[in-house]
CSV table of C-alpha atoms in Angstrom, one decimal:
chain,number,residue,atom,x,y,z
A,1,MET,CA,45.6,205.2,112.9
A,2,LEU,CA,44.7,202.3,114.4
A,3,LYS,CA,45.0,201.7,117.8
A,4,ARG,CA,48.0,199.6,119.4
A,5,GLN,CA,46.4,196.9,121.6
A,6,ASN,CA,47.9,196.6,124.5
A,7,PRO,CA,48.1,193.3,126.1
A,8,SER,CA,47.4,194.2,129.6
A,9,THR,CA,43.5,195.1,128.8
A,10,PRO,CA,41.4,193.9,130.8
A,11,GLU,CA,39.9,190.7,128.3
A,12,HIS,CA,43.3,189.9,128.1
A,13,SER,CA,43.7,189.5,131.8
A,14,ARG,CA,40.8,187.5,131.5
A,15,ASP,CA,41.4,184.8,129.2
A,16,LEU,CA,45.1,184.1,130.7
A,17,ALA,CA,43.3,183.6,134.7
A,18,ALA,CA,40.7,181.6,133.1
A,19,HIS,CA,43.6,179.8,131.0
A,20,GLY,CA,46.4,179.9,134.4
A,21,GLY,CA,43.2,178.7,136.3
A,22,ALA,CA,42.7,176.0,134.7
A,23,LEU,CA,46.3,174.9,133.3
A,24,SER,CA,46.8,175.3,138.2
A,25,MET,CA,43.4,173.0,138.3
A,26,SER,CA,44.9,170.0,136.5
A,27,HIS,CA,48.5,170.3,138.3
A,28,ASN,CA,46.2,170.4,141.4
A,29,ASP,CA,44.1,167.3,140.3
A,30,SER,CA,47.3,165.0,139.4
A,31,ARG,CA,49.7,165.5,142.5
A,32,SER,CA,45.7,164.7,145.1
A,33,PHE,CA,45.7,161.2,142.7
A,34,PHE,CA,49.6,160.8,143.0
A,35,ASN,CA,49.2,161.4,147.3
A,36,LEU,CA,46.5,158.8,147.2
A,37,SER,CA,47.9,156.5,145.0
A,38,GLN,CA,51.1,156.7,147.2
A,39,LEU,CA,48.4,156.2,150.0
A,40,VAL,CA,47.1,153.1,148.9
A,41,LEU,CA,50.9,151.2,147.8
A,42,SER,CA,52.0,152.2,151.6
A,43,ALA,CA,49.1,150.9,153.6
A,44,GLY,CA,49.7,147.5,151.9
A,45,GLN,CA,46.8,144.9,151.0
A,46,ILE,CA,43.2,146.0,151.8
A,47,LYS,CA,42.0,143.4,154.8
A,48,PRO,CA,38.3,142.3,154.8
A,49,SER,CA,35.9,143.9,157.7
A,50,PRO,CA,35.5,141.4,160.2
A,51,ALA,CA,32.4,140.8,159.8
A,52,LEU,CA,32.7,138.8,156.4
A,53,LYS,CA,35.2,136.2,159.4
A,54,HIS,CA,33.7,132.9,159.3
A,55,SER,CA,34.7,130.5,162.5
A,56,LYS,CA,34.7,126.4,161.7
A,57,ILE,CA,33.4,124.1,164.4
A,58,THR,CA,34.6,120.6,163.5
A,59,TYR,CA,32.5,117.3,165.1
A,60,PHE,CA,33.6,114.3,165.2
A,61,GLU,CA,31.3,111.0,164.6
A,62,VAL,CA,31.8,108.0,166.5
A,63,GLU,CA,31.6,104.4,165.3
A,64,ILE,CA,30.0,102.0,168.2
A,65,VAL,CA,31.7,98.7,166.7
A,66,ASP,CA,31.1,95.0,169.1
A,67,VAL,CA,33.9,93.9,170.3
A,68,GLN,CA,33.2,90.6,169.9
A,69,SER,CA,31.1,90.3,166.6
A,70,LYS,CA,33.0,93.6,164.5
A,71,LYS,CA,29.7,94.4,163.6
A,72,GLN,CA,28.9,98.8,164.4
A,73,ILE,CA,26.3,99.4,166.6
A,74,CYS,CA,25.6,102.9,165.7
A,75,ILE,CA,27.4,105.9,164.9
A,76,VAL,CA,27.3,109.3,167.6
A,77,ASP,CA,27.3,111.9,165.2
A,78,LYS,CA,28.1,115.9,166.0
A,79,VAL,CA,30.4,115.3,168.9
A,80,SER,CA,32.3,118.3,170.0
A,81,PRO,CA,36.0,118.0,170.4
A,82,ALA,CA,36.2,119.5,173.6
A,83,SER,CA,33.4,116.6,175.1
A,84,THR,CA,34.1,113.4,177.2
A,85,LEU,CA,33.7,110.4,176.6
A,86,LEU,CA,31.7,110.1,179.1
A,87,ASP,CA,29.7,112.8,177.0
A,88,VAL,CA,29.8,109.2,174.0
A,89,LYS,CA,28.2,107.2,176.9
A,90,HIS,CA,25.4,109.0,177.6
A,91,LYS,CA,24.9,109.6,173.3
A,92,PHE,CA,25.4,106.4,173.0
A,93,HIS,CA,22.5,105.5,176.1
A,94,LYS,CA,20.5,107.6,173.9
A,95,ALA,CA,20.7,106.1,171.0
A,96,CYS,CA,20.9,102.2,172.6
A,97,PRO,CA,18.4,102.6,175.8
A,98,GLN,CA,19.5,99.1,177.0
A,99,TRP,CA,23.5,100.2,177.5
A,100,TYR,CA,24.1,102.3,181.2
A,101,PRO,CA,26.5,104.2,180.9
A,102,SER,CA,28.5,103.1,183.9
A,103,ARG,CA,28.4,99.3,181.9
A,104,VAL,CA,29.9,100.3,179.1
A,105,GLY,CA,33.3,99.6,178.2
A,106,LEU,CA,34.9,101.3,175.6
A,107,GLN,CA,38.9,100.8,173.8
A,108,LEU,CA,40.5,102.3,170.9
A,109,GLU,CA,41.9,98.7,170.1
A,110,HIS,CA,40.6,95.0,170.1
A,111,ASN,CA,42.4,94.3,173.3
A,112,GLY,CA,43.4,97.8,174.2
A,113,PRO,CA,42.4,98.6,178.5
A,114,PHE,CA,39.1,100.2,178.7
A,115,LEU,CA,39.0,104.0,178.1
A,116,LYS,CA,38.7,106.8,181.9
A,117,ASP,CA,35.6,108.3,181.0
A,118,SER,CA,37.3,111.6,181.6
A,119,VAL,CA,39.5,111.1,178.1
A,120,SER,CA,38.9,114.0,175.1
A,121,ILE,CA,37.9,112.7,172.2
A,122,GLN,CA,39.6,115.1,170.6
A,123,SER,CA,43.3,113.0,171.8
A,124,LEU,CA,41.7,110.1,170.0
A,125,ALA,CA,40.8,111.6,167.1
A,126,VAL,CA,43.0,110.7,163.8
A,127,SER,CA,40.3,111.8,161.4
A,128,SER,CA,36.3,112.8,162.2
A,129,ILE,CA,35.4,109.2,162.1
A,130,ILE,CA,37.0,107.4,165.4
A,131,THR,CA,36.6,103.9,165.7
A,132,LEU,CA,35.7,102.3,169.6
A,133,TYR,CA,34.7,98.7,170.2
A,134,PHE,CA,32.2,98.4,172.6
A,135,THR,CA,31.8,96.0,175.2
A,136,ASP,CA,29.3,95.2,178.3
A,137,LEU,CA,31.0,94.8,182.1
A,138,GLY,CA,27.5,93.8,183.7
A,139,GLN,CA,25.3,95.2,185.9
A,140,GLN,CA,27.9,97.9,188.1
A,141,VAL,CA,27.8,99.2,191.3
A,142,GLY,CA,28.7,102.3,193.4
A,143,TRP,CA,32.6,102.4,195.5
A,144,THR,CA,30.0,104.0,198.4
A,145,THR,CA,27.7,100.8,197.9
A,146,PHE,CA,30.3,98.3,197.3
A,147,PHE,CA,32.3,99.6,200.9
A,148,LEU,CA,29.2,99.8,202.6
A,149,THR,CA,27.3,96.7,201.4
A,150,GLU,CA,30.5,94.8,202.3
A,151,TYR,CA,30.9,96.9,205.6
A,152,THR,CA,27.5,96.3,207.3
A,153,GLY,CA,26.9,92.8,206.9
A,154,PRO,CA,30.4,92.3,209.0
A,155,LEU,CA,28.6,94.2,211.7
A,156,LEU,CA,25.2,92.9,212.0
A,157,ILE,CA,25.6,88.8,211.5
A,158,TYR,CA,28.4,89.3,214.2
A,159,LEU,CA,25.3,90.7,216.0
A,160,LEU,CA,23.1,87.9,215.5
A,161,PHE,CA,25.6,85.5,216.7
A,162,TYR,CA,26.1,86.9,219.7
A,163,ILE,CA,23.0,87.4,220.8
A,164,ARG,CA,22.7,83.7,221.0
A,165,LEU,CA,19.8,83.5,218.7
A,166,SER,CA,17.3,79.8,219.3
A,167,THR,CA,17.5,78.8,215.7
A,168,ILE,CA,22.0,79.0,215.7
A,169,TYR,CA,22.6,77.1,219.1
A,170,ASP,CA,21.4,75.6,222.1
A,171,GLN,CA,18.9,77.7,224.4
A,172,VAL,CA,19.4,75.2,227.5
A,173,GLU,CA,23.5,75.1,226.9
A,174,SER,CA,23.5,78.9,226.1
A,175,ARG,CA,21.8,79.9,229.8
A,176,LYS,CA,24.2,77.1,231.5
A,177,ASN,CA,27.1,78.1,230.0
A,178,PHE,CA,28.8,81.0,231.8
A,179,ARG,CA,30.6,83.5,228.6
A,180,HIS,CA,33.9,84.8,229.7
A,181,PRO,CA,34.6,88.9,229.7
A,182,VAL,CA,36.4,87.8,226.1
A,183,VAL,CA,33.8,87.1,224.8
A,184,HIS,CA,32.3,90.8,225.4
A,185,LEU,CA,35.9,91.9,224.8
A,186,ALA,CA,35.6,90.6,221.2
A,187,CYS,CA,31.8,91.3,220.1
A,188,PHE,CA,33.3,95.3,221.0
A,189,CYS,CA,36.8,95.2,218.7
A,190,HIS,CA,34.7,93.5,215.9
A,191,CYS,CA,31.9,96.2,216.1
A,192,LEU,CA,34.3,98.9,216.6
A,193,HIS,CA,36.6,98.3,213.2
A,194,TYR,CA,33.3,97.7,211.8
A,195,ILE,CA,32.0,100.9,212.6
A,196,ARG,CA,34.9,102.7,211.2
A,197,HIS,CA,35.4,101.4,208.0
A,198,LEU,CA,31.8,103.1,207.6
A,199,LEU,CA,32.7,106.1,209.3
A,200,GLU,CA,34.9,106.4,207.4
A,201,THR,CA,33.3,104.9,203.7
A,202,LEU,CA,30.5,108.3,204.2
A,203,PHE,CA,33.4,111.1,206.1
A,204,VAL,CA,37.1,110.2,205.3
A,205,HIS,CA,37.8,108.7,202.3
A,206,LYS,CA,37.1,110.8,198.6
A,207,LEU,CA,36.0,107.8,196.5
A,208,SER,CA,35.9,108.4,193.3
A,209,GLU,CA,32.3,108.9,190.8
A,210,GLY,CA,33.5,105.4,189.0
A,211,HIS,CA,31.3,102.3,189.1
A,212,THR,CA,32.3,98.2,189.5
A,213,PRO,CA,30.9,95.5,188.6
A,214,LEU,CA,28.0,94.0,190.8
A,215,LYS,CA,29.8,90.2,190.9
A,216,ASN,CA,32.9,92.2,192.0
A,217,MET,CA,30.8,93.1,195.5
A,218,ILE,CA,29.4,90.2,195.8
A,219,LYS,CA,32.7,88.0,195.8
A,220,GLY,CA,33.5,90.4,198.7
A,221,CYS,CA,30.4,90.2,200.5
A,222,ALA,CA,30.7,86.2,200.3
A,223,PHE,CA,34.0,86.8,201.4
A,224,TYR,CA,34.0,89.3,204.1
A,225,TRP,CA,30.3,87.9,205.8
A,226,GLY,CA,31.1,83.9,205.1
A,227,PHE,CA,34.1,84.7,207.5
A,228,THR,CA,32.1,86.8,210.0
A,229,SER,CA,29.4,83.0,210.0
A,230,TRP,CA,33.0,81.7,210.6
A,231,ILE,CA,34.2,83.4,213.5
A,232,ALA,CA,30.9,84.4,215.1
A,233,TYR,CA,29.7,81.4,215.6
A,234,TYR,CA,32.8,80.1,217.1
A,235,ILE,CA,33.6,82.6,219.5
A,236,ASN,CA,30.2,83.5,220.6
A,237,HIS,CA,29.4,79.3,221.0
A,238,PRO,CA,28.6,77.9,224.6
A,239,ARG,CA,31.5,75.7,224.1
A,240,TYR,CA,34.1,78.5,223.6
A,241,THR,CA,36.9,78.6,225.3
A,242,PRO,CA,39.2,81.5,226.5
A,243,PRO,CA,42.2,81.3,225.7
A,244,SER,CA,45.0,80.0,226.9
A,245,PHE,CA,47.6,83.2,229.2
A,246,GLY,CA,44.3,84.3,230.9
A,247,HIS,CA,43.9,87.6,230.9
A,248,LYS,CA,47.4,89.1,230.6
A,249,GLN,CA,46.8,87.6,226.7
A,250,VAL,CA,43.7,88.6,226.3
A,251,SER,CA,44.7,92.6,227.9
A,252,TYR,CA,47.5,93.1,226.3
A,253,ALA,CA,46.7,91.6,223.2
A,254,ALA,CA,43.0,94.4,223.5
A,255,LEU,CA,45.3,97.5,223.6
A,256,ALA,CA,47.5,96.6,220.6
A,257,PHE,CA,43.8,95.6,218.7
A,258,LEU,CA,42.7,99.2,219.6
A,259,MET,CA,46.5,100.6,219.1
A,260,CYS,CA,46.5,99.6,215.4
A,261,GLU,CA,43.0,100.6,215.2
A,262,ALA,CA,43.3,104.2,216.3
A,263,GLY,CA,46.7,103.8,213.7
A,264,ASN,CA,44.6,103.0,210.8
A,265,HIS,CA,41.8,105.5,211.3
A,266,PHE,CA,44.8,108.7,211.4
A,267,ILE,CA,46.9,107.0,208.2
A,268,ASN,CA,43.0,107.6,206.9
A,269,VAL,CA,42.5,111.1,207.6
A,270,ALA,CA,46.0,111.6,207.1
A,271,LEU,CA,45.9,110.3,203.3
A,272,ALA,CA,42.6,112.0,202.7
A,273,HIS,CA,43.9,116.0,203.9
A,274,GLN,CA,45.9,115.2,201.7
A,275,THR,CA,43.8,114.0,198.3
A,276,ASN,CA,41.3,117.3,198.9
A,277,SER,CA,44.3,119.8,199.2
A,278,GLY,CA,45.4,119.1,196.2
A,279,ASN,CA,48.8,118.2,197.5
A,280,ARG,CA,50.9,115.3,196.1
A,281,THR,CA,54.3,116.7,194.5
A,282,CYS,CA,55.8,114.9,197.6
A,283,PHE,CA,54.9,111.4,199.5
A,284,PRO,CA,52.5,111.9,203.2
A,285,SER,CA,55.3,113.0,206.0
A,286,PRO,CA,54.7,112.2,209.2
A,287,THR,CA,52.9,115.0,211.8
A,288,TYR,CA,53.2,115.3,215.0
A,289,ASN,CA,51.3,112.8,216.1
A,290,PRO,CA,52.4,109.4,216.6
A,291,PHE,CA,51.0,106.6,215.0
A,292,THR,CA,52.0,109.2,211.4
A,293,TRP,CA,55.7,108.1,212.2
A,294,LEU,CA,55.2,104.7,210.3
A,295,PHE,CA,55.4,106.5,207.2
A,296,LEU,CA,59.0,106.7,208.1
A,297,LEU,CA,59.5,103.0,207.3
A,298,VAL,CA,57.2,102.2,204.8
A,299,SER,CA,55.0,103.2,202.0
A,300,CYS,CA,51.1,101.8,203.4
A,301,PRO,CA,51.5,102.4,207.3
A,302,ASN,CA,47.4,101.8,207.3
A,303,TYR,CA,47.6,97.8,205.7
A,304,THR,CA,50.4,97.4,208.1
A,305,TYR,CA,47.6,98.5,210.7
A,306,GLU,CA,45.1,96.6,209.3
A,307,ALA,CA,46.7,94.2,209.2
A,308,GLY,CA,47.4,94.1,213.1
A,309,SER,CA,44.8,94.5,214.2
A,310,TRP,CA,43.6,90.8,213.3
A,311,ILE,CA,46.7,89.2,214.0
A,312,SER,CA,46.4,91.5,217.7
A,313,PHE,CA,42.8,90.0,217.5
A,314,THR,CA,43.6,86.4,216.9
A,315,VAL,CA,45.9,86.5,219.8
A,316,MET,CA,42.8,88.1,222.0
A,317,THR,CA,40.1,85.2,220.5
A,318,GLN,CA,43.2,82.2,220.4
A,319,THR,CA,40.4,81.4,217.8
A,320,LEU,CA,40.9,78.5,214.7
A,321,PRO,CA,38.4,80.3,211.7
A,322,VAL,CA,40.1,83.8,213.2
A,323,GLY,CA,43.7,82.9,212.4
A,324,ILE,CA,43.0,81.5,209.1
A,325,PHE,CA,41.4,84.6,207.8
A,326,ALA,CA,43.9,87.1,209.5
A,327,PHE,CA,46.5,84.9,207.2
A,328,LEU,CA,44.3,85.8,204.1
A,329,MET,CA,43.6,89.7,204.5
A,330,VAL,CA,48.0,89.3,205.6
A,331,ILE,CA,48.2,88.0,202.0
A,332,GLN,CA,46.2,89.8,200.0
A,333,MET,CA,46.9,93.6,201.6
A,334,SER,CA,51.0,92.6,201.2
A,335,LEU,CA,49.5,91.9,197.9
A,336,TRP,CA,48.1,95.2,197.1
A,337,ALA,CA,51.0,97.3,199.5
A,338,GLN,CA,53.8,96.1,196.5
A,339,LYS,CA,51.1,97.2,193.9
A,340,LYS,CA,51.1,100.8,195.5
A,341,HIS,CA,54.5,101.0,196.6
A,342,LYS,CA,55.5,100.5,192.7
A,343,LEU,CA,53.5,103.2,192.0
A,344,TYR,CA,54.7,105.4,194.9
A,345,LEU,CA,57.8,104.7,193.4
A,346,LYS,CA,57.7,106.2,190.3
A,347,ARG,CA,56.2,109.0,191.9
A,348,PHE,CA,58.0,109.5,194.8
A,349,TYR,CA,61.1,108.0,194.5
A,350,PRO,CA,63.3,109.8,196.5
A,351,GLU,CA,61.2,109.7,199.5
A,352,VAL,CA,60.4,106.1,199.3
A,353,ARG,CA,63.3,104.1,197.6
A,354,ARG,CA,64.3,103.2,200.9
A,355,LYS,CA,60.9,102.1,202.0
A,356,ALA,CA,59.4,98.9,202.3
A,357,ALA,CA,56.2,98.5,201.1
A,358,MET,CA,53.7,97.5,204.6
A,359,ILE,CA,56.5,94.9,206.7
A,360,PRO,CA,59.6,96.5,207.5
A,361,ILE,CA,62.3,94.8,205.9
A,362,ILE,CA,60.4,91.7,204.5
A,363,PHE,CA,57.8,93.5,202.4
């Protein structure tokens, strides 16, 4: 008899195991592939690695054109957006050594205002090429040099007339005539005035690093030096006559002069302290110092005290040249004060709107 084969033989079991194992492996692979697909879809778009990113820096080209002939002078290339107009001037100076940065004036439009050195190039750019119009401002000097030269001249010139040089006055007449005390007092006050200006220029005022044309310094020196020569010649002349009301007129005028000089100094110190501290949010307010109380009435008390000094000096010496000089100074300072007052009205309207510019009620 044939023996019936038992399905549970080891060989059959091995076949079933092998077949079942193959099915099991195939099923696991399909599940793994499905899970990987779901993971990729849920993660979104694959991002490139940061190392593949490249930062693109945009440079500008600045075309310098002569404002008169409209001809191109040069092109300053590779100007970064963070550069200022002063950087462009330095690069322009390297290309054209005859044009120093201080004497270069650049305009965005043909008849427009001159741009400040602190202006950012990026703020001027409409495209990658910027056209600027060039104007030669002439020989320039710094503001510190300007004021030191302007104030040193009157100080030295007055002293030359005070010692009565033989080339200016007759020596025989100078020895005969007695000098009135007001002559010595006038020399002291005049020197004090300009020494104060020189010291404040060096240690008090915070002057900008900008420049001004040399011709402006020549005009200022001609005005101050010329009037000083005229004033000093009359006051120190051997035939000079003292004031009409004598000692009282001289004393009261000298006291007023010294008070105005002190007030001018304290006002300048207060303005310099406000500038150095960076507090520009409000108009300068009076302090415990009585000389600063003039801030309650006028917006430019330094000009008020300056005018008071020269008016007092005119009364003290009673001379025509000093009177003419004081009159011109009052006019000039009133114009400066009105200009400053308009700027103050824009910036500090609530504090300044009830104040005058230089002289209460009048200006």
